[in-house]
């Protein structure tokens, strides 16, 4: 989100629905929940690296319902997983040029996976909605690994699946959790993109390179491959 799909166009309506659901229809309370999760009511965007921009539904539940029992907490997570899986995927808006870039990368035999703090089901449905599921080896949601981003588990899982080494992997993302995972997992390249909630200032300390969008990735990688080593 913010890497393949337009974060605000896809998720603002979903986030508002979740907040209203959590607030039992109380608009004032829902707005307070959205603000706590990182929504800026002045810019009408989620702040970089905020809970909703980079966290999981478990993170949202722990923030919004800190006093729930473990059982009730899991019920709330299941409820939010259902909302994000169904609504988030159905409302997915691809970023300009990204789908063509994914097809170009696949044609060049790059192995691709999705690492997200959304649910695995939501990620798979989103890829299907966008018509690019067949281009990916797998989608890893926060519930597919023991420790989601920024932990390295997803990098390890992708290596186990593909037989690639971490140093052969480029991690591309729009927030610090993505790049922190790249570093923790030993990825060969950490690529920040400015198409989501992250900014150049928030991404620069962790990124090897910053691109405007995944749409720029095929040309960047082609140029990188053509430069002689040393």
Coordinates of N, CA and C in Angstrom, one line a residue:
X1 N 0.9 -1.2 0.0 CA 0.0 0.0 0.0 C 0.9 1.2 0.0
X2 N 0.7 2.0 -1.0 CA 1.7 3.2 -1.2 C 2.8 2.8 -2.1
X3 N 3.0 1.5 -2.3 CA 4.0 1.0 -3.2 C 3.4 0.5 -4.5
X4 N 2.4 -0.3 -4.4 CA 1.7 -0.8 -5.6 C 0.4 -0.1 -5.8
X5 N -0.3 0.3 -4.7 CA -1.6 1.0 -4.8 C -1.5 2.4 -4.2
X6 N -2.4 3.2 -4.7 CA -2.5 4.6 -4.1 C -3.1 4.5 -2.7
X7 N -2.3 4.8 -1.7 CA -2.7 4.5 -0.3 C -3.9 5.3 0.0
X8 N -3.9 6.6 -0.2 CA -5.1 7.4 0.2 C -6.3 7.1 -0.6
X9 N -6.2 6.9 -1.9 CA -7.4 6.6 -2.7 C -8.0 5.2 -2.3
X10 N -7.1 4.3 -1.9 CA -7.6 3.0 -1.6 C -8.0 2.9 -0.1
X11 N -7.3 3.5 0.8 CA -7.5 3.2 2.2 C -8.2 4.2 3.1
X12 N -8.4 5.5 2.6 CA -9.1 6.5 3.4 C -10.5 6.1 3.8
X13 N -11.2 5.6 2.8 CA -12.6 5.2 3.0 C -12.7 4.0 3.9
X14 N -11.7 3.0 3.8 CA -11.7 1.8 4.6 C -11.3 2.2 6.1
X15 N -10.4 3.1 6.2 CA -10.0 3.5 7.6 C -11.1 4.2 8.3
X16 N -11.8 5.0 7.5 CA -13.0 5.7 8.2 C -14.1 4.7 8.6
X17 N -14.3 3.7 7.7 CA -15.3 2.7 8.0 C -14.9 1.9 9.3
X18 N -13.6 1.6 9.4 CA -13.1 0.9 10.6 C -13.3 1.7 11.8
X19 N -12.9 3.0 11.7 CA -13.0 3.9 12.9 C -14.5 4.0 13.3
X20 N -15.4 4.2 12.4 CA -16.8 4.3 12.7 C -17.3 3.0 13.3
X21 N -16.9 1.9 12.8 CA -17.2 0.6 13.3 C -16.8 0.5 14.8
X22 N -15.5 0.9 15.0 CA -15.0 0.8 16.4 C -15.6 1.7 17.3
X23 N -16.1 2.9 16.8 CA -16.7 3.9 17.6 C -18.2 3.7 17.7
X24 N -18.7 2.7 17.1 CA -20.1 2.4 17.2 C -21.0 3.5 16.6
X25 N -20.5 4.1 15.6 CA -21.2 5.2 14.9 C -21.0 6.6 15.4
X26 N -20.2 6.8 16.4 CA -20.0 8.1 17.0 C -18.9 8.8 16.2
X27 N -19.3 9.8 15.4 CA -18.4 10.5 14.5 C -17.2 11.2 15.3
X28 N -17.5 11.8 16.4 CA -16.4 12.5 17.2 C -15.4 11.5 17.6
X29 N -15.9 10.4 18.2 CA -15.0 9.3 18.7 C -14.2 8.7 17.5
X30 N -14.8 8.5 16.4 CA -14.2 7.9 15.2 C -13.0 8.8 14.8
X31 N -13.3 10.1 14.8 CA -12.2 11.1 14.4 C -11.0 11.0 15.3
X32 N -11.3 10.9 16.6 CA -10.2 10.7 17.6 C -9.4 9.5 17.3
X33 N -10.1 8.4 17.0 CA -9.4 7.2 16.7 C -8.5 7.3 15.4
X34 N -9.1 8.0 14.4 CA -8.3 8.2 13.2 C -7.1 9.0 13.5
X35 N -7.2 10.1 14.3 CA -6.1 10.9 14.6 C -5.0 10.1 15.4
X36 N -5.5 9.3 16.3 CA -4.5 8.5 17.1 C -3.7 7.5 16.1
X37 N -4.4 7.0 15.1 CA -3.8 6.1 14.1 C -2.9 6.8 13.1
X38 N -2.9 8.2 13.2 CA -2.0 8.9 12.3 C -2.6 9.8 11.2
X39 N -3.9 9.9 11.2 CA -4.5 10.7 10.2 C -4.4 12.2 10.5
X40 N -3.9 12.9 9.5 CA -3.8 14.4 9.6 C -5.0 15.0 9.0
X41 N -5.9 15.6 9.8 CA -7.1 16.2 9.3 C -6.9 17.5 8.5
X42 N -5.7 18.1 8.6 CA -5.3 19.2 7.8 C -5.0 18.9 6.4
X43 N -4.1 17.9 6.2 CA -3.6 17.5 4.9 C -4.5 16.4 4.3
X44 N -5.4 15.8 5.2 CA -6.3 14.7 4.7 C -5.5 13.5 4.3
X45 N -4.4 13.2 5.0 CA -3.5 12.1 4.6 C -3.0 11.5 5.9
X46 N -2.6 10.2 5.9 CA -1.9 9.6 7.0 C -0.5 10.0 7.1
X47 N 0.0 10.2 8.3 CA 1.4 10.6 8.4 C 2.3 9.5 8.1
X48 N 3.6 9.8 7.7 CA 4.6 8.8 7.4 C 4.8 7.9 8.7
X49 N 4.9 6.6 8.5 CA 5.2 5.6 9.5 C 4.2 5.6 10.7
X50 N 3.0 6.1 10.5 CA 2.0 6.1 11.5 C 1.4 4.6 11.6
X51 N 0.7 4.4 12.6 CA 0.1 3.0 12.8 C -0.7 2.5 11.6
X52 N -1.5 3.4 11.1 CA -2.4 2.9 10.0 C -1.6 2.8 8.7
X53 N -0.5 3.7 8.5 CA 0.2 3.6 7.3 C 1.2 2.4 7.2
X54 N 1.7 2.0 8.4 CA 2.7 0.9 8.3 C 2.5 -0.2 9.3
X55 N 1.5 -0.1 10.2 CA 1.2 -1.2 11.1 C 0.2 -2.2 10.6
X56 N 0.0 -3.2 11.5 CA -1.0 -4.3 11.2 C -2.3 -4.0 11.9
X57 N -3.3 -4.8 11.5 CA -4.6 -4.7 12.2 C -4.4 -5.0 13.7
X58 N -3.5 -5.8 14.1 CA -3.3 -6.1 15.5 C -2.8 -4.8 16.2
X59 N -1.9 -4.1 15.5 CA -1.4 -2.8 16.0 C -2.5 -1.8 16.2
X60 N -3.5 -1.8 15.2 CA -4.6 -0.9 15.3 C -5.5 -1.2 16.5
X61 N -5.8 -2.5 16.6 CA -6.6 -3.0 17.7 C -6.0 -2.7 19.1
X62 N -4.7 -2.9 19.2 CA -4.0 -2.6 20.5 C -4.0 -1.1 20.8
X63 N -4.0 -0.3 19.7 CA -4.1 1.2 19.9 C -5.5 1.6 20.3
X64 N -6.5 1.1 19.6 CA -7.8 1.6 19.8 C -8.6 0.9 20.9
X65 N -8.2 -0.3 21.2 CA -8.8 -1.1 22.3 C -7.8 -1.7 23.3
X66 N -7.1 -0.8 24.0 CA -6.0 -1.3 24.9 C -6.4 -2.1 26.1
X67 N -7.7 -2.1 26.4 CA -8.1 -2.8 27.6 C -8.9 -4.1 27.3
X68 N -8.9 -4.5 26.0 CA -9.6 -5.7 25.7 C -8.9 -7.0 26.2
X69 N -9.6 -8.0 26.5 CA -9.0 -9.3 26.8 C -8.4 -9.8 25.6
X70 N -7.5 -10.8 25.8 CA -6.9 -11.4 24.6 C -7.9 -12.0 23.6
X71 N -8.9 -12.6 24.2 CA -10.0 -13.2 23.3 C -10.7 -12.2 22.5
X72 N -11.1 -11.1 23.2 CA -11.9 -10.0 22.5 C -11.0 -9.3 21.5
X73 N -9.7 -9.2 21.9 CA -8.8 -8.6 21.0 C -8.7 -9.3 19.7
X74 N -8.6 -10.7 19.7 CA -8.5 -11.5 18.5 C -9.8 -11.4 17.7
X75 N -11.0 -11.3 18.4 CA -12.2 -11.1 17.7 C -12.2 -9.7 16.9
X76 N -11.7 -8.7 17.6 CA -11.6 -7.4 16.9 C -10.6 -7.4 15.7
X77 N -9.5 -8.1 15.9 CA -8.6 -8.3 14.8 C -9.2 -9.0 13.6
X78 N -10.0 -10.1 13.9 CA -10.7 -10.8 12.8 C -11.7 -9.9 12.1
X79 N -12.4 -9.1 12.9 CA -13.3 -8.2 12.3 C -12.6 -7.2 11.3
X80 N -11.5 -6.6 11.8 CA -10.8 -5.7 10.9 C -10.1 -6.4 9.8
X81 N -9.7 -7.6 9.9 CA -9.1 -8.4 8.8 C -10.2 -8.6 7.7
X82 N -11.4 -8.9 8.2 CA -12.5 -9.0 7.2 C -12.8 -7.7 6.5
X83 N -12.8 -6.6 7.2 CA -13.1 -5.3 6.6 C -12.0 -5.0 5.5
X84 N -10.7 -5.1 6.0 CA -9.6 -4.7 5.1 C -9.5 -5.7 3.9
X85 N -9.7 -7.0 4.1 CA -9.6 -7.9 3.1 C -10.6 -7.7 2.0
X86 N -11.9 -7.4 2.4 CA -13.0 -7.3 1.4 C -13.0 -5.9 0.8
X87 N -13.0 -4.9 1.7 CA -13.1 -3.5 1.2 C -11.8 -3.0 0.6
X88 N -10.7 -3.3 1.3 CA -9.4 -2.8 0.8 C -9.1 -3.3 -0.6
X89 N -9.4 -4.6 -0.8 CA -9.1 -5.2 -2.1 C -10.0 -4.7 -3.2
X90 N -11.3 -4.6 -2.8 CA -12.3 -4.1 -3.8 C -12.1 -2.7 -4.2
X91 N -11.5 -1.9 -3.3 CA -11.3 -0.4 -3.6 C -9.9 -0.1 -4.1
X92 N -9.1 -1.2 -4.3 CA -7.7 -0.9 -4.7 C -7.5 -0.1 -6.0
X93 N -6.7 0.9 -5.9 CA -6.4 1.8 -7.0 C -4.9 1.7 -7.3
X94 N -4.5 1.1 -8.4 CA -3.1 1.0 -8.7 C -2.5 2.3 -9.0
X95 N -1.3 2.5 -8.6 CA -0.5 3.7 -8.9 C -0.2 3.8 -10.4
X96 N -0.1 5.0 -10.9 CA 0.1 5.1 -12.4 C 1.4 4.4 -12.8
X97 N 1.3 3.6 -13.8 CA 2.5 3.0 -14.4 C 3.0 1.7 -13.7
X98 N 2.4 1.4 -12.5 CA 3.0 0.3 -11.7 C 2.7 -1.0 -12.3
X99 N 1.5 -1.2 -12.8 CA 1.1 -2.5 -13.4 C 2.0 -2.9 -14.6
X100 N 2.2 -1.9 -15.5 CA 3.1 -2.1 -16.6 C 4.5 -2.5 -16.1
X101 N 5.0 -1.8 -15.1 CA 6.3 -2.1 -14.6 C 6.4 -3.5 -14.0
X102 N 5.4 -3.9 -13.3 CA 5.4 -5.3 -12.7 C 5.4 -6.3 -13.9
X103 N 4.7 -6.1 -14.9 CA 4.7 -7.0 -16.1 C 6.1 -7.0 -16.7
X104 N 6.7 -5.8 -16.8 CA 8.1 -5.8 -17.4 C 9.1 -6.5 -16.5
X105 N 9.0 -6.4 -15.2 CA 9.9 -7.1 -14.3 C 9.7 -8.6 -14.4
X106 N 8.4 -9.0 -14.5 CA 8.1 -10.4 -14.6 C 8.7 -11.0 -16.0
X107 N 8.6 -10.2 -17.0 CA 9.1 -10.6 -18.3 C 10.6 -10.8 -18.3
X108 N 11.2 -10.0 -17.4 CA 12.7 -10.1 -17.3 C 13.1 -11.1 -16.3
X109 N 12.2 -11.9 -15.8 CA 12.4 -13.1 -15.0 C 12.8 -12.7 -13.5
X110 N 12.4 -11.5 -13.1 CA 12.5 -11.2 -11.7 C 11.5 -12.0 -10.9
X111 N 11.9 -12.5 -9.8 CA 11.0 -13.2 -8.8 C 10.4 -12.1 -7.9
X112 N 9.1 -12.1 -7.8 CA 8.5 -11.0 -7.0 C 7.6 -11.6 -5.9
X113 N 7.6 -10.9 -4.8 CA 6.7 -11.2 -3.7 C 6.2 -9.9 -3.0
X114 N 5.1 -10.0 -2.3 CA 4.6 -8.9 -1.6 C 4.8 -9.1 -0.1
X115 N 5.3 -8.1 0.6 CA 5.4 -8.1 2.1 C 4.6 -7.0 2.6
X116 N 3.6 -7.3 3.4 CA 2.6 -6.3 3.8 C 2.2 -6.5 5.3
X117 N 1.9 -5.5 5.9 CA 1.3 -5.6 7.3 C -0.2 -5.6 7.2
X118 N -0.8 -5.7 6.0 CA -2.2 -6.1 5.8 C -2.2 -7.6 6.0
X119 N -3.4 -8.2 6.0 CA -3.5 -9.7 6.1 C -3.1 -10.3 4.8
X120 N -2.7 -11.6 4.9 CA -2.3 -12.3 3.7 C -3.5 -12.4 2.7
X121 N -4.7 -12.7 3.2 CA -5.9 -12.8 2.4 C -6.2 -11.4 1.7
X122 N -6.0 -10.3 2.4 CA -6.2 -9.0 1.8 C -5.3 -8.7 0.7
X123 N -4.0 -9.1 0.9 CA -3.0 -8.9 -0.1 C -3.2 -9.7 -1.3
X124 N -3.6 -11.0 -1.1 CA -3.9 -11.8 -2.3 C -5.1 -11.3 -3.1
X125 N -6.1 -10.9 -2.4 CA -7.3 -10.4 -3.1 C -7.0 -9.1 -3.8
X126 N -6.1 -8.2 -3.2 CA -5.8 -7.0 -3.9 C -5.0 -7.3 -5.2
X127 N -4.1 -8.2 -5.1 CA -3.3 -8.6 -6.4 C -4.3 -9.1 -7.4
X128 N -5.2 -9.9 -7.0 CA -6.2 -10.5 -7.9 C -7.1 -9.4 -8.5
X129 N -7.5 -8.4 -7.7 CA -8.3 -7.3 -8.2 C -7.5 -6.5 -9.2
X130 N -6.2 -6.3 -9.0 CA -5.4 -5.5 -9.9 C -5.0 -6.3 -11.2
X131 N -5.3 -7.7 -11.1 CA -5.0 -8.5 -12.3 C -3.5 -8.9 -12.4
X132 N -2.8 -8.9 -11.3 CA -1.3 -9.2 -11.4 C -0.9 -10.3 -10.5
X133 N -1.9 -11.0 -9.9 CA -1.6 -12.1 -8.9 C -0.6 -13.1 -9.5
X134 N -0.8 -13.4 -10.8 CA 0.0 -14.4 -11.5 C 1.5 -14.0 -11.6
X135 N 1.8 -12.8 -11.4 CA 3.2 -12.3 -11.6 C 4.0 -12.5 -10.3
X136 N 3.3 -12.9 -9.2 CA 4.0 -13.0 -7.9 C 4.1 -14.4 -7.4
X137 N 5.3 -14.7 -6.8 CA 5.5 -16.0 -6.2 C 4.6 -16.2 -5.0
X138 N 4.4 -15.1 -4.2 CA 3.6 -15.2 -3.0 C 3.4 -13.8 -2.4
X139 N 2.4 -13.7 -1.6 CA 2.1 -12.5 -0.8 C 2.2 -12.9 0.7
X140 N 2.9 -12.2 1.4 CA 3.1 -12.4 2.9 C 2.5 -11.3 3.7
X141 N 1.4 -11.6 4.3 CA 0.8 -10.6 5.3 C 1.4 -10.8 6.6
X142 N 0.9 -9.9 7.5 CA 1.5 -9.9 8.9 C 1.2 -11.3 9.6
X143 N 0.1 -12.0 9.1 CA -0.3 -13.2 9.7 C 0.3 -14.4 9.0
X144 N 1.3 -14.2 8.1 CA 1.9 -15.3 7.4 C 3.3 -15.7 8.0
X145 N 3.7 -14.8 8.9 CA 5.0 -15.0 9.5 C 4.9 -14.8 11.0
X146 N 5.9 -15.3 11.8 CA 5.8 -15.2 13.2 C 6.0 -13.7 13.6
X147 N 6.9 -13.0 13.0 CA 7.1 -11.6 13.3 C 7.1 -10.8 12.0
X148 N 6.1 -9.9 11.8 CA 5.9 -9.2 10.6 C 6.9 -8.0 10.5
X149 N 6.9 -7.2 9.5 CA 7.7 -6.0 9.4 C 7.6 -5.2 10.6
X150 N 8.8 -4.7 11.1 CA 10.1 -4.6 10.4 C 11.0 -5.7 10.7
X151 N 10.5 -6.8 11.3 CA 11.4 -8.0 11.5 C 11.7 -8.6 10.2
X152 N 12.8 -9.4 10.1 CA 13.2 -10.0 8.8 C 12.5 -11.3 8.4
X153 N 11.5 -11.7 9.1 CA 10.9 -13.0 8.9 C 10.4 -13.2 7.4
X154 N 9.8 -12.1 6.9 CA 9.3 -12.2 5.5 C 10.4 -12.3 4.5
X155 N 11.5 -11.7 4.7 CA 12.6 -11.9 3.8 C 13.1 -13.3 3.8
X156 N 13.2 -13.9 5.0 CA 13.6 -15.3 5.2 C 12.6 -16.2 4.5
X157 N 11.3 -15.9 4.7 CA 10.3 -16.8 4.0 C 10.4 -16.7 2.5
X158 N 10.6 -15.5 2.0 CA 10.7 -15.4 0.5 C 12.0 -16.1 0.0
X159 N 13.1 -16.0 0.8 CA 14.3 -16.8 0.4 C 14.0 -18.3 0.4
X160 N 13.4 -18.7 1.4 CA 13.1 -20.2 1.5 C 12.2 -20.6 0.3
X161 N 11.3 -19.8 -0.1 CA 10.4 -20.1 -1.2 C 11.1 -20.1 -2.5
X162 N 11.9 -19.2 -2.8 CA 12.5 -19.0 -4.1 C 13.9 -19.5 -4.2
X163 N 14.5 -19.8 -3.1 CA 15.9 -20.3 -3.2 C 16.9 -19.1 -3.4
X164 N 16.4 -17.9 -3.4 CA 17.3 -16.7 -3.5 C 18.0 -16.5 -2.1
X165 N 19.1 -15.8 -2.2 CA 19.8 -15.3 -1.0 C 19.4 -13.9 -0.7
X166 N 19.4 -13.5 0.6 CA 19.0 -12.1 0.9 C 19.7 -11.1 0.1
X167 N 21.0 -11.3 -0.1 CA 21.8 -10.3 -0.9 C 21.3 -10.1 -2.3
X168 N 20.5 -11.1 -2.8 CA 20.0 -11.0 -4.2 C 18.7 -10.3 -4.3
X169 N 18.2 -9.9 -3.1 CA 16.8 -9.3 -3.1 C 16.8 -7.8 -2.9
X170 N 16.0 -7.2 -3.7 CA 15.7 -5.7 -3.5 C 14.4 -5.6 -2.8
X171 N 14.3 -4.9 -1.7 CA 13.1 -4.6 -1.0 C 12.7 -3.2 -1.3
X172 N 11.5 -3.1 -1.8 CA 10.9 -1.8 -2.2 C 9.8 -1.4 -1.3
X173 N 9.8 -0.2 -0.8 CA 8.7 0.2 0.1 C 8.6 1.7 0.3
X174 N 7.4 2.1 0.8 CA 7.2 3.5 1.0 C 7.3 4.0 2.5
X175 N 7.6 3.1 3.4 CA 7.8 3.5 4.8 C 9.0 2.9 5.4
X176 N 9.3 3.4 6.6 CA 10.5 2.9 7.3 C 10.5 1.4 7.6
X177 N 9.3 0.9 8.0 CA 9.2 -0.5 8.3 C 9.7 -1.4 7.2
X178 N 9.4 -1.0 5.9 CA 9.9 -1.7 4.8 C 11.4 -1.8 4.7
X179 N 12.0 -0.6 4.9 CA 13.5 -0.5 4.8 C 14.2 -1.1 6.0
X180 N 13.6 -1.0 7.2 CA 14.1 -1.6 8.3 C 14.1 -3.1 8.2
X181 N 13.1 -3.7 7.6 CA 13.1 -5.1 7.3 C 14.2 -5.5 6.3
X182 N 14.3 -4.6 5.3 CA 15.4 -4.9 4.3 C 16.8 -5.0 5.0
X183 N 17.0 -4.1 5.9 CA 18.3 -4.0 6.6 C 18.4 -5.3 7.6
X184 N 17.3 -5.5 8.3 CA 17.4 -6.6 9.3 C 17.5 -8.0 8.5
X185 N 17.0 -8.1 7.3 CA 17.0 -9.3 6.6 C 18.3 -9.5 5.7
X186 N 19.1 -8.4 5.6 CA 20.3 -8.5 4.8 C 20.0 -8.4 3.3
X187 N 19.0 -7.7 3.0 CA 18.7 -7.5 1.5 C 19.8 -6.7 0.8
X188 N 20.0 -7.1 -0.4 CA 21.1 -6.4 -1.2 C 20.8 -5.0 -1.5
X189 N 19.5 -4.6 -1.5 CA 19.1 -3.3 -1.9 C 17.9 -2.9 -1.2
X190 N 17.9 -1.7 -0.6 CA 16.7 -1.1 0.0 C 16.3 0.1 -0.8
X191 N 15.1 0.0 -1.4 CA 14.6 1.0 -2.3 C 13.4 1.7 -1.7
X192 N 13.5 3.0 -1.4 CA 12.4 3.8 -1.0 C 11.6 4.4 -2.1
X193 N 10.3 4.5 -2.0 CA 9.5 5.1 -3.1 C 8.6 6.2 -2.4
X194 N 8.4 7.3 -3.2 CA 7.7 8.4 -2.7 C 6.2 8.4 -3.1
X195 N 5.7 7.3 -3.5 CA 4.4 7.2 -4.0 C 3.4 6.9 -2.9
X196 N 3.8 6.7 -1.6 CA 2.9 6.4 -0.5 C 3.0 7.4 0.6
X197 N 3.1 7.0 1.8 CA 3.0 7.9 3.0 C 4.4 8.4 3.4
X198 N 5.4 7.8 2.9 CA 6.8 8.2 3.3 C 7.2 9.4 2.5
X199 N 8.2 10.1 3.1 CA 8.8 11.3 2.5 C 10.3 11.0 2.3
X200 N 10.9 11.9 1.5 CA 12.3 11.7 1.3 C 13.1 11.8 2.6
X201 N 12.7 12.7 3.5 CA 13.3 12.9 4.8 C 13.2 11.6 5.6
X202 N 12.0 11.0 5.6 CA 11.7 9.8 6.4 C 12.4 8.6 5.9
X203 N 12.6 8.5 4.6 CA 13.1 7.3 4.0 C 14.6 7.3 3.8
X204 N 15.2 8.5 3.6 CA 16.6 8.7 3.2 C 17.6 8.0 4.2
X205 N 17.4 8.0 5.5 CA 18.4 7.4 6.4 C 18.5 5.9 6.2
X206 N 17.5 5.2 5.7 CA 17.5 3.8 5.6 C 17.6 3.3 4.1
X207 N 17.4 4.1 3.2 CA 17.4 3.7 1.8 C 18.7 3.8 1.1
X208 N 18.9 2.8 0.2 CA 20.1 2.9 -0.7 C 19.8 3.9 -1.9
X209 N 18.5 3.9 -2.3 CA 18.1 4.8 -3.3 C 16.6 5.1 -3.1
X210 N 16.2 6.3 -3.6 CA 14.8 6.7 -3.5 C 14.3 7.0 -4.9
X211 N 13.2 6.3 -5.3 CA 12.6 6.6 -6.6 C 11.2 7.2 -6.3
X212 N 10.7 7.8 -7.4 CA 9.4 8.4 -7.3 C 8.3 7.3 -7.1
X213 N 8.5 6.2 -7.8 CA 7.5 5.1 -7.8 C 8.1 3.8 -8.3
X214 N 7.4 2.7 -8.1 CA 7.7 1.4 -8.7 C 7.7 1.5 -10.2
X215 N 7.0 2.5 -10.7 CA 7.0 2.6 -12.2 C 8.4 2.9 -12.7
X216 N 9.3 3.5 -11.8 CA 10.7 3.8 -12.3 C 11.6 2.6 -12.0
X217 N 11.1 1.5 -11.4 CA 12.0 0.4 -11.0 C 12.7 -0.3 -12.2
X218 N 11.9 -0.7 -13.3 CA 12.6 -1.4 -14.4 C 13.7 -0.7 -15.0
X219 N 13.6 0.6 -15.2 CA 14.7 1.4 -15.8 C 15.8 1.5 -14.8
X220 N 15.5 1.7 -13.6 CA 16.6 1.8 -12.5 C 17.4 0.5 -12.5
X221 N 16.7 -0.7 -12.4 CA 17.4 -1.9 -12.4 C 18.2 -2.2 -13.6
X222 N 17.6 -1.9 -14.8 CA 18.3 -2.1 -16.1 C 19.6 -1.3 -16.1
X223 N 19.5 0.0 -15.6 CA 20.7 0.8 -15.6 C 21.8 0.3 -14.6
X224 N 21.3 -0.2 -13.5 CA 22.2 -0.8 -12.5 C 22.9 -2.0 -13.0
X225 N 22.2 -2.8 -13.8 CA 22.8 -4.1 -14.3 C 23.8 -3.8 -15.4
X226 N 23.7 -2.6 -16.0 CA 24.6 -2.3 -17.2 C 25.8 -1.6 -16.7
X227 N 25.9 -1.3 -15.4 CA 27.1 -0.6 -14.9 C 28.1 -1.7 -14.5
X228 N 29.4 -1.6 -15.0 CA 30.4 -2.6 -14.7 C 30.7 -2.6 -13.2
X229 N 30.9 -3.8 -12.6 CA 31.3 -3.9 -11.2 C 32.6 -3.3 -11.0
X230 N 32.8 -2.7 -9.8 CA 34.0 -2.1 -9.4 C 34.1 -0.6 -9.8

